[in-house]
Amino acid sequence: MSVLETLSKNPVVRSAYDRVLSAGFVPRRAFAHYFMNTDGITSRAHLQNFYSTFFPMDLTEATAHVTLCGKDGSVIARKDFVVPPYGQLYIEVTDIVGHDLDMEGMIYIDFEPPAVIRKQLRTIPGLQQLTVQTPFWVSYRDQNDNYMYVHSIESYRGKVWGAVWPLTQMMAKVAPERSAWKSWRLLDVALLDELQVVVMNHSHKPGTTTVSVVSNDGETMWSEQVTLATRESRRLVVPEATIAEWKARENPGNVRIAVDPVLTGNGKPYVIMRYGGGPWSLHHG
């Protein structure tokens, strides 16, 4: 049961929280992505002012609070960007840091609505359970202008914006959901040239997980255990010699990625691969 569901069961707390919400203090969580500016890949974040779509009678700017972290989870830079009504934001490393930088790690964006919009959030049904989230896209571009696009599926769980204290602290300190995960996506070994897996820790607590490549019949073909601090990212590269051994089998078949456990409820990995001598491709989960 979530913190908000627990609070809603107490009538006194519920009444007080209703007043807080009606004043516009609705909790927000910032979606997070893997951001890469290394090994010939350039990332670009793409955010839209979705408040304009939901509240077109009050077309106002909104502020994107962008945080960029290194692969060890430490903060490299924070910068705010103003997004006009119905506008879009495209940002790369140089826009955030001010210069080119070889890096990879987590980027998360809190998208803050102006006061006139915050007060209208109370018109949304199920206000007691409402949490505003800020999904965005990230593109990954190689040196030959091949593009890969991924949409965010998990938020950074270690901080909550917009609500009142102590609710922000209570929501940010909730124990992360951690369970075993296995991809439904099959990778054809006969066509596979390169394979990398990126795992991230979206929670406020460190965690240890095992990343595996598993065959159709459940055999573990390759695995590596990693321990990640909060916001830390790790890009694991399956050795080319290992892939060659898979291909040399009589029936190479298919493989899939497994993570046990994912470090937050939907903290699935990014999978980077190359098929048949073609460009890199990237998918989420």
Short mmCIF file of C-alpha atoms in Angstrom, two decimals, residues 34 36 38-39 71 104-105 181 187 192-201 207-213 220 222-228 232-240 242-243 246 257-261 263 267-274 280-283:
data_model
loop_
_atom_site.label_atom_id
_atom_site.label_comp_id
_atom_site.label_asym_id
_atom_site.label_seq_id
_atom_site.Cartn_x
_atom_site.Cartn_y
_atom_site.Cartn_z
CA TYR A 34 20.09 6.70 -18.99
CA MET A 36 25.09 8.70 -22.81
CA THR A 38 30.53 8.55 -24.97
CA ASP A 39 31.71 5.76 -27.28
CA LYS A 71 27.79 6.85 -13.78
CA GLU A 104 27.23 8.48 -19.07
CA GLY A 105 24.75 8.23 -16.23
CA TRP A 181 12.56 -9.68 -13.85
CA LEU A 187 17.44 -11.85 -29.23
CA LEU A 192 23.99 -10.90 -32.66
CA ASP A 193 27.34 -9.07 -33.01
CA GLU A 194 27.46 -6.99 -29.81
CA LEU A 195 25.43 -6.89 -26.59
CA GLN A 196 25.52 -4.45 -23.69
CA VAL A 197 23.14 -4.09 -20.74
CA VAL A 198 22.71 -0.90 -18.69
CA VAL A 199 21.36 -1.23 -15.14
CA MET A 200 20.44 1.74 -12.96
CA ASN A 201 19.45 2.27 -9.36
CA GLY A 207 21.33 -2.49 -4.00
CA THR A 208 22.97 -5.58 -5.43
CA THR A 209 21.62 -7.33 -8.50
CA THR A 210 22.63 -10.00 -10.98
CA VAL A 211 22.33 -9.32 -14.71
CA SER A 212 22.08 -12.44 -16.87
CA VAL A 213 21.67 -13.56 -20.44
CA THR A 220 22.30 -18.95 -17.85
CA TRP A 222 26.41 -15.21 -19.04
CA SER A 223 25.94 -13.22 -15.83
CA GLU A 224 27.52 -10.50 -13.74
CA GLN A 225 26.67 -9.25 -10.27
CA VAL A 226 26.81 -5.51 -9.52
CA THR A 227 26.23 -3.32 -6.49
CA LEU A 228 24.87 0.14 -7.24
CA GLU A 232 24.37 4.88 -10.08
CA SER A 233 24.45 3.37 -13.59
CA ARG A 234 26.50 0.47 -14.90
CA ARG A 235 26.95 -0.48 -18.56
CA LEU A 236 27.90 -4.16 -18.77
CA VAL A 237 29.48 -5.46 -21.97
CA VAL A 238 29.11 -9.11 -22.88
CA PRO A 239 32.53 -10.18 -24.24
CA GLU A 240 32.65 -10.76 -28.01
CA THR A 242 31.35 -15.18 -25.29
CA ILE A 243 28.95 -14.27 -28.10
CA TRP A 246 27.07 -18.98 -28.36
CA ILE A 257 17.97 -10.51 -20.58
CA ALA A 258 17.19 -11.12 -16.91
CA VAL A 259 17.81 -8.94 -13.83
CA ASP A 260 17.41 -10.33 -10.31
CA PRO A 261 16.25 -8.16 -8.75
CA LEU A 263 16.21 -2.24 -7.92
CA GLY A 267 13.63 -0.14 -13.15
CA LYS A 268 14.18 -2.35 -16.18
CA PRO A 269 17.53 -2.29 -18.00
CA TYR A 270 18.50 -0.69 -21.28
CA VAL A 271 19.78 -3.14 -23.88
CA ILE A 272 22.26 -1.97 -26.51
CA MET A 273 23.06 -4.39 -29.33
CA ARG A 274 24.29 -4.70 -32.87
CA TRP A 280 23.60 -0.08 -32.82
CA SER A 281 20.03 -0.48 -31.65
CA LEU A 282 18.70 0.20 -28.17
CA HIS A 283 15.54 -0.79 -26.33
#
